[in-house]
Amino acid sequence: MSIEKRALLDHAERCRRVAGELAHNAAARRLQSMAEEYEERAARLDDDGVDVKQSHARRCHAGDGSDREGHGGLNS
């Protein structure tokens, strides 16, 4: 399992754990939603056949200070 996929699944697990401990329903629902998004992204890594080197290359900057993927990472 790639490092990126493991990180996404770990984030999903944390979101679900915290959501289960919250009394604030809206926040718990948002965390559940975030967990689902992380799991979907992890599943797409398998579907796309992305390996760690390709994933890293996509995250590298274009050289002009812009981000090739257009987002700030896992929490976007």
mmCIF file of N, CA, C and O in Angstrom:
data_model
loop_
_atom_site.group_PDB
_atom_site.id
_atom_site.type_symbol
_atom_site.label_atom_id
_atom_site.label_comp_id
_atom_site.label_asym_id
_atom_site.label_seq_id
_atom_site.Cartn_x
_atom_site.Cartn_y
_atom_site.Cartn_z
ATOM 1 N N MET A 1 0.861 -1.176 0.000
ATOM 2 C CA MET A 1 0.000 0.000 0.000
ATOM 3 C C MET A 1 0.900 1.229 0.000
ATOM 4 O O MET A 1 1.866 1.303 0.738
ATOM 5 N N SER A 2 0.557 2.192 -0.842
ATOM 6 C CA SER A 2 1.383 3.396 -0.939
ATOM 7 C C SER A 2 1.262 4.244 0.324
ATOM 8 O O SER A 2 0.287 4.142 1.073
ATOM 9 N N ILE A 3 2.244 5.071 0.502
ATOM 10 C CA ILE A 3 2.258 5.982 1.652
ATOM 11 C C ILE A 3 1.064 6.930 1.581
ATOM 12 O O ILE A 3 0.413 7.198 2.591
ATOM 13 N N GLU A 4 0.781 7.422 0.389
ATOM 14 C CA GLU A 4 -0.330 8.359 0.218
ATOM 15 C C GLU A 4 -1.671 7.703 0.559
ATOM 16 O O GLU A 4 -2.500 8.276 1.259
ATOM 17 N N LYS A 5 -1.865 6.469 0.096
ATOM 18 C CA LYS A 5 -3.121 5.771 0.391
ATOM 19 C C LYS A 5 -3.242 5.510 1.888
ATOM 20 O O LYS A 5 -4.301 5.711 2.472
ATOM 21 N N ARG A 6 -2.154 5.076 2.530
ATOM 22 C CA ARG A 6 -2.180 4.809 3.967
ATOM 23 C C ARG A 6 -2.527 6.086 4.733
ATOM 24 O O ARG A 6 -3.312 6.061 5.679
ATOM 25 N N ALA A 7 -1.964 7.212 4.305
ATOM 26 C CA ALA A 7 -2.251 8.487 4.975
ATOM 27 C C ALA A 7 -3.728 8.857 4.830
ATOM 28 O O ALA A 7 -4.358 9.304 5.797
ATOM 29 N N LEU A 8 -4.289 8.677 3.644
ATOM 30 C CA LEU A 8 -5.709 8.981 3.428
ATOM 31 C C LEU A 8 -6.596 8.115 4.314
ATOM 32 O O LEU A 8 -7.549 8.604 4.933
ATOM 33 N N LEU A 9 -6.288 6.828 4.380
ATOM 34 C CA LEU A 9 -7.090 5.926 5.207
ATOM 35 C C LEU A 9 -6.929 6.238 6.696
ATOM 36 O O LEU A 9 -7.893 6.134 7.465
ATOM 37 N N ASP A 10 -5.729 6.643 7.104
ATOM 38 C CA ASP A 10 -5.520 7.056 8.502
ATOM 39 C C ASP A 10 -6.332 8.299 8.831
ATOM 40 O O ASP A 10 -6.934 8.393 9.911
ATOM 41 N N HIS A 11 -6.368 9.262 7.910
ATOM 42 C CA HIS A 11 -7.176 10.473 8.120
ATOM 43 C C HIS A 11 -8.650 10.103 8.244
ATOM 44 O O HIS A 11 -9.363 10.640 9.106
ATOM 45 N N ALA A 12 -9.112 9.204 7.397
ATOM 46 C CA ALA A 12 -10.512 8.771 7.447
ATOM 47 C C ALA A 12 -10.822 8.148 8.802
ATOM 48 O O ALA A 12 -11.863 8.441 9.409
ATOM 49 N N GLU A 13 -9.934 7.297 9.273
ATOM 50 C CA GLU A 13 -10.135 6.644 10.565
ATOM 51 C C GLU A 13 -10.219 7.664 11.701
ATOM 52 O O GLU A 13 -11.087 7.586 12.569
ATOM 53 N N ARG A 14 -9.317 8.648 11.673
ATOM 54 C CA ARG A 14 -9.341 9.684 12.720
ATOM 55 C C ARG A 14 -10.642 10.487 12.681
ATOM 56 O O ARG A 14 -11.227 10.793 13.720
ATOM 57 N N CYS A 15 -11.077 10.845 11.475
ATOM 58 C CA CYS A 15 -12.319 11.608 11.335
ATOM 59 C C CYS A 15 -13.490 10.836 11.929
ATOM 60 O O CYS A 15 -14.313 11.380 12.662
ATOM 61 N N ARG A 16 -13.577 9.556 11.611
ATOM 62 C CA ARG A 16 -14.676 8.732 12.126
ATOM 63 C C ARG A 16 -14.614 8.598 13.652
ATOM 64 O O ARG A 16 -15.631 8.660 14.332
ATOM 65 N N ARG A 17 -13.407 8.426 14.178
ATOM 66 C CA ARG A 17 -13.260 8.290 15.629
ATOM 67 C C ARG A 17 -13.698 9.568 16.338
ATOM 68 O O ARG A 17 -14.466 9.526 17.298
ATOM 69 N N VAL A 18 -13.240 10.712 15.858
ATOM 70 C CA VAL A 18 -13.609 11.984 16.486
ATOM 71 C C VAL A 18 -15.104 12.250 16.318
ATOM 72 O O VAL A 18 -15.769 12.697 17.251
ATOM 73 N N ALA A 19 -15.635 11.947 15.140
ATOM 74 C CA ALA A 19 -17.064 12.158 14.896
ATOM 75 C C ALA A 19 -17.904 11.364 15.888
ATOM 76 O O ALA A 19 -18.945 11.837 16.359
ATOM 77 N N GLY A 20 -17.457 10.164 16.226
ATOM 78 C CA GLY A 20 -18.192 9.329 17.177
ATOM 79 C C GLY A 20 -18.166 9.871 18.597
ATOM 80 O O GLY A 20 -19.007 9.509 19.416
ATOM 81 N N GLU A 21 -17.226 10.759 18.881
ATOM 82 C CA GLU A 21 -17.082 11.321 20.224
ATOM 83 C C GLU A 21 -17.734 12.691 20.378
ATOM 84 O O GLU A 21 -17.818 13.214 21.486
ATOM 85 N N LEU A 22 -18.198 13.274 19.282
ATOM 86 C CA LEU A 22 -18.748 14.630 19.327
ATOM 87 C C LEU A 22 -20.232 14.639 19.636
ATOM 88 O O LEU A 22 -20.987 13.808 19.138
ATOM 89 N N ALA A 23 -20.638 15.611 20.427
ATOM 90 C CA ALA A 23 -22.051 15.812 20.700
ATOM 91 C C ALA A 23 -22.671 16.774 19.679
ATOM 92 O O ALA A 23 -23.886 16.795 19.512
ATOM 93 N N HIS A 24 -21.843 17.547 19.003
ATOM 94 C CA HIS A 24 -22.313 18.518 18.020
ATOM 95 C C HIS A 24 -22.598 17.778 16.712
ATOM 96 O O HIS A 24 -21.681 17.351 15.999
ATOM 97 N N ASN A 25 -23.878 17.610 16.379
ATOM 98 C CA ASN A 25 -24.283 16.786 15.242
ATOM 99 C C ASN A 25 -23.754 17.289 13.903
ATOM 100 O O ASN A 25 -23.343 16.489 13.058
ATOM 101 N N ALA A 26 -23.772 18.589 13.689
ATOM 102 C CA ALA A 26 -23.308 19.126 12.407
ATOM 103 C C ALA A 26 -21.818 18.853 12.207
ATOM 104 O O ALA A 26 -21.389 18.477 11.111
ATOM 105 N N ALA A 27 -21.042 19.030 13.252
ATOM 106 C CA ALA A 27 -19.604 18.772 13.160
ATOM 107 C C ALA A 27 -19.343 17.285 12.940
ATOM 108 O O ALA A 27 -18.473 16.909 12.142
ATOM 109 N N ALA A 28 -20.099 16.433 13.614
ATOM 110 C CA ALA A 28 -19.933 14.990 13.448
ATOM 111 C C ALA A 28 -20.267 14.569 12.021
ATOM 112 O O ALA A 28 -19.552 13.759 11.418
ATOM 113 N N ARG A 29 -21.331 15.135 11.459
ATOM 114 C CA ARG A 29 -21.702 14.814 10.070
ATOM 115 C C ARG A 29 -20.618 15.272 9.101
ATOM 116 O O ARG A 29 -20.287 14.565 8.146
ATOM 117 N N ARG A 30 -20.047 16.441 9.345
ATOM 118 C CA ARG A 30 -18.983 16.945 8.467
ATOM 119 C C ARG A 30 -17.755 16.036 8.536
ATOM 120 O O ARG A 30 -17.139 15.731 7.518
ATOM 121 N N LEU A 31 -17.400 15.582 9.723
ATOM 122 C CA LEU A 31 -16.265 14.676 9.855
ATOM 123 C C LEU A 31 -16.531 13.343 9.162
ATOM 124 O O LEU A 31 -15.643 12.774 8.523
ATOM 125 N N GLN A 32 -17.757 12.839 9.265
ATOM 126 C CA GLN A 32 -18.123 11.604 8.563
ATOM 127 C C GLN A 32 -17.975 11.808 7.054
ATOM 128 O O GLN A 32 -17.479 10.933 6.338
ATOM 129 N N SER A 33 -18.426 12.963 6.576
ATOM 130 C CA SER A 33 -18.318 13.285 5.161
ATOM 131 C C SER A 33 -16.851 13.356 4.731
ATOM 132 O O SER A 33 -16.479 12.850 3.660
ATOM 133 N N MET A 34 -16.030 13.959 5.554
ATOM 134 C CA MET A 34 -14.600 14.044 5.255
ATOM 135 C C MET A 34 -13.985 12.649 5.191
ATOM 136 O O MET A 34 -13.175 12.352 4.307
ATOM 137 N N ALA A 35 -14.393 11.772 6.120
ATOM 138 C CA ALA A 35 -13.880 10.402 6.132
ATOM 139 C C ALA A 35 -14.230 9.698 4.825
ATOM 140 O O ALA A 35 -13.386 9.016 4.227
ATOM 141 N N GLU A 36 -15.455 9.889 4.360
ATOM 142 C CA GLU A 36 -15.874 9.280 3.096
ATOM 143 C C GLU A 36 -15.044 9.811 1.932
ATOM 144 O O GLU A 36 -14.637 9.048 1.048
ATOM 145 N N GLU A 37 -14.781 11.114 1.934
ATOM 146 C CA GLU A 37 -13.968 11.711 0.870
ATOM 147 C C GLU A 37 -12.559 11.133 0.869
ATOM 148 O O GLU A 37 -12.010 10.813 -0.196
ATOM 149 N N TYR A 38 -11.964 10.981 2.051
ATOM 150 C CA TYR A 38 -10.625 10.410 2.140
ATOM 151 C C TYR A 38 -10.619 8.971 1.614
ATOM 152 O O TYR A 38 -9.715 8.566 0.885
ATOM 153 N N GLU A 39 -11.633 8.199 1.984
ATOM 154 C CA GLU A 39 -11.704 6.814 1.530
ATOM 155 C C GLU A 39 -11.903 6.733 0.013
ATOM 156 O O GLU A 39 -11.311 5.871 -0.649
ATOM 157 N N GLU A 40 -12.703 7.625 -0.534
ATOM 158 C CA GLU A 40 -12.904 7.653 -1.986
ATOM 159 C C GLU A 40 -11.608 7.994 -2.704
ATOM 160 O O GLU A 40 -11.274 7.390 -3.727
ATOM 161 N N ARG A 41 -10.858 8.955 -2.169
ATOM 162 C CA ARG A 41 -9.573 9.317 -2.780
ATOM 163 C C ARG A 41 -8.598 8.151 -2.711
ATOM 164 O O ARG A 41 -7.864 7.890 -3.665
ATOM 165 N N ALA A 42 -8.593 7.432 -1.588
ATOM 166 C CA ALA A 42 -7.713 6.272 -1.450
ATOM 167 C C ALA A 42 -8.097 5.193 -2.466
ATOM 168 O O ALA A 42 -7.226 4.581 -3.088
ATOM 169 N N ALA A 43 -9.387 4.985 -2.657
ATOM 170 C CA ALA A 43 -9.854 3.984 -3.624
ATOM 171 C C ALA A 43 -9.461 4.389 -5.044
ATOM 172 O O ALA A 43 -9.101 3.532 -5.860
ATOM 173 N N ARG A 44 -9.519 5.674 -5.347
ATOM 174 C CA ARG A 44 -9.132 6.135 -6.685
ATOM 175 C C ARG A 44 -7.651 5.890 -6.963
ATOM 176 O O ARG A 44 -7.264 5.685 -8.110
ATOM 177 N N LEU A 45 -6.824 5.900 -5.922
ATOM 178 C CA LEU A 45 -5.412 5.603 -6.122
ATOM 179 C C LEU A 45 -5.260 4.205 -6.710
ATOM 180 O O LEU A 45 -4.441 3.982 -7.586
ATOM 181 N N ASP A 46 -6.056 3.258 -6.234
ATOM 182 C CA ASP A 46 -6.043 1.902 -6.785
ATOM 183 C C ASP A 46 -6.576 1.899 -8.202
ATOM 184 O O ASP A 46 -6.013 1.289 -9.094
ATOM 185 N N ASP A 47 -7.696 2.594 -8.421
ATOM 186 C CA ASP A 47 -8.335 2.619 -9.731
ATOM 187 C C ASP A 47 -7.441 3.236 -10.789
ATOM 188 O O ASP A 47 -7.419 2.800 -11.933
ATOM 189 N N ASP A 48 -6.717 4.269 -10.418
ATOM 190 C CA ASP A 48 -5.871 4.983 -11.364
ATOM 191 C C ASP A 48 -4.531 4.297 -11.586
ATOM 192 O O ASP A 48 -3.791 4.670 -12.487
ATOM 193 N N GLY A 49 -4.217 3.314 -10.743
ATOM 194 C CA GLY A 49 -2.921 2.665 -10.866
ATOM 195 C C GLY A 49 -1.780 3.595 -10.534
ATOM 196 O O GLY A 49 -0.677 3.449 -11.030
ATOM 197 N N VAL A 50 -2.021 4.568 -9.672
ATOM 198 C CA VAL A 50 -1.006 5.557 -9.322
ATOM 199 C C VAL A 50 0.002 4.923 -8.377
ATOM 200 O O VAL A 50 -0.358 4.261 -7.426
ATOM 201 N N ASP A 51 1.272 5.133 -8.669
ATOM 202 C CA ASP A 51 2.287 4.684 -7.737
ATOM 203 C C ASP A 51 2.867 5.886 -7.004
ATOM 204 O O ASP A 51 2.560 7.026 -7.312
ATOM 205 N N VAL A 52 3.707 5.628 -6.043
ATOM 206 C CA VAL A 52 4.233 6.690 -5.187
ATOM 207 C C VAL A 52 5.025 7.713 -6.003
ATOM 208 O O VAL A 52 4.901 8.906 -5.794
ATOM 209 N N LYS A 53 5.827 7.284 -6.965
ATOM 210 C CA LYS A 53 6.634 8.214 -7.752
ATOM 211 C C LYS A 53 5.754 9.129 -8.590
ATOM 212 O O LYS A 53 5.989 10.329 -8.659
ATOM 213 N N GLN A 54 4.709 8.582 -9.218
ATOM 214 C CA GLN A 54 3.802 9.409 -10.011
ATOM 215 C C GLN A 54 3.080 10.395 -9.112
ATOM 216 O O GLN A 54 2.909 11.552 -9.456
ATOM 217 N N SER A 55 2.650 9.939 -7.972
ATOM 218 C CA SER A 55 1.932 10.795 -7.039
ATOM 219 C C SER A 55 2.814 11.958 -6.604
ATOM 220 O O SER A 55 2.383 13.099 -6.550
ATOM 221 N N HIS A 56 4.080 11.660 -6.295
ATOM 222 C CA HIS A 56 5.000 12.704 -5.862
ATOM 223 C C HIS A 56 5.241 13.709 -6.986
ATOM 224 O O HIS A 56 5.260 14.909 -6.757
ATOM 225 N N ALA A 57 5.399 13.219 -8.191
ATOM 226 C CA ALA A 57 5.661 14.104 -9.324
ATOM 227 C C ALA A 57 4.508 15.067 -9.539
ATOM 228 O O ALA A 57 4.711 16.232 -9.875
ATOM 229 N N ARG A 58 3.280 14.616 -9.337
ATOM 230 C CA ARG A 58 2.119 15.494 -9.518
ATOM 231 C C ARG A 58 2.070 16.567 -8.455
ATOM 232 O O ARG A 58 1.524 17.637 -8.655
ATOM 233 N N ARG A 59 2.635 16.297 -7.274
ATOM 234 C CA ARG A 59 2.593 17.275 -6.193
ATOM 235 C C ARG A 59 3.703 18.309 -6.304
ATOM 236 O O ARG A 59 3.687 19.315 -5.618
ATOM 237 N N CYS A 60 4.709 18.031 -7.136
ATOM 238 C CA CYS A 60 5.835 18.952 -7.270
ATOM 239 C C CYS A 60 5.386 20.255 -7.911
ATOM 240 O O CYS A 60 4.486 20.281 -8.732
ATOM 241 N N HIS A 61 6.064 21.303 -7.555
ATOM 242 C CA HIS A 61 5.741 22.616 -8.113
ATOM 243 C C HIS A 61 6.190 22.723 -9.560
ATOM 244 O O HIS A 61 7.147 22.093 -9.980
ATOM 245 N N ALA A 62 5.510 23.544 -10.307
ATOM 246 C CA ALA A 62 5.812 23.729 -11.727
ATOM 247 C C ALA A 62 7.066 24.570 -11.939
ATOM 248 O O ALA A 62 7.514 24.730 -13.052
ATOM 249 N N GLY A 63 7.633 25.125 -10.883
ATOM 250 C CA GLY A 63 8.820 25.946 -11.016
ATOM 251 C C GLY A 63 8.494 27.431 -10.975
ATOM 252 O O GLY A 63 9.356 28.261 -10.814
ATOM 253 N N ASP A 64 7.236 27.768 -11.130
ATOM 254 C CA ASP A 64 6.829 29.167 -11.101
ATOM 255 C C ASP A 64 6.096 29.506 -9.802
ATOM 256 O O ASP A 64 5.452 30.527 -9.695
ATOM 257 N N GLY A 65 6.196 28.596 -8.831
ATOM 258 C CA GLY A 65 5.541 28.824 -7.543
ATOM 259 C C GLY A 65 4.122 28.299 -7.489
ATOM 260 O O GLY A 65 3.501 28.307 -6.452
ATOM 261 N N SER A 66 3.591 27.815 -8.613
ATOM 262 C CA SER A 66 2.231 27.295 -8.601
ATOM 263 C C SER A 66 2.246 25.811 -8.294
ATOM 264 O O SER A 66 3.232 25.124 -8.522
ATOM 265 N N ASP A 67 1.143 25.310 -7.801
ATOM 266 C CA ASP A 67 0.980 23.904 -7.461
ATOM 267 C C ASP A 67 0.298 23.209 -8.624
ATOM 268 O O ASP A 67 -0.773 23.600 -9.048
ATOM 269 N N ARG A 68 0.890 22.169 -9.161
ATOM 270 C CA ARG A 68 0.337 21.487 -10.336
ATOM 271 C C ARG A 68 -1.063 20.941 -10.096
ATOM 272 O O ARG A 68 -1.857 20.899 -10.996
ATOM 273 N N GLU A 69 -1.360 20.455 -8.890
ATOM 274 C CA GLU A 69 -2.677 19.884 -8.641
ATOM 275 C C GLU A 69 -3.705 20.935 -8.289
ATOM 276 O O GLU A 69 -4.892 20.658 -8.298
ATOM 277 N N GLY A 70 -3.282 22.103 -7.910
ATOM 278 C CA GLY A 70 -4.233 23.165 -7.638
ATOM 279 C C GLY A 70 -4.900 23.074 -6.281
ATOM 280 O O GLY A 70 -5.954 23.635 -6.059
ATOM 281 N N HIS A 71 -4.313 22.333 -5.357
ATOM 282 C CA HIS A 71 -4.871 22.297 -4.005
ATOM 283 C C HIS A 71 -3.752 22.175 -2.999
ATOM 284 O O HIS A 71 -2.624 21.906 -3.348
ATOM 285 N N GLY A 72 -4.099 22.341 -1.747
ATOM 286 C CA GLY A 72 -3.097 22.394 -0.698
ATOM 287 C C GLY A 72 -2.813 21.082 -0.018
ATOM 288 O O GLY A 72 -2.232 21.049 1.041
ATOM 289 N N GLY A 73 -3.245 19.954 -0.533
ATOM 290 C CA GLY A 73 -2.907 18.680 0.081
ATOM 291 C C GLY A 73 -4.135 17.946 0.576
ATOM 292 O O GLY A 73 -5.227 18.089 0.046
ATOM 293 N N LEU A 74 -3.961 17.155 1.631
ATOM 294 C CA LEU A 74 -5.012 16.279 2.102
ATOM 295 C C LEU A 74 -6.221 16.995 2.678
ATOM 296 O O LEU A 74 -7.305 16.470 2.689
ATOM 297 N N ASN A 75 -6.030 18.202 3.161
ATOM 298 C CA ASN A 75 -7.136 18.876 3.822
ATOM 299 C C ASN A 75 -7.877 19.832 2.910
ATOM 300 O O ASN A 75 -8.622 20.672 3.357
ATOM 301 N N SER A 76 -7.674 19.722 1.625
ATOM 302 C CA SER A 76 -8.342 20.641 0.710
ATOM 303 C C SER A 76 -9.759 20.212 0.422
ATOM 304 O O SER A 76 -10.168 19.130 0.623
#
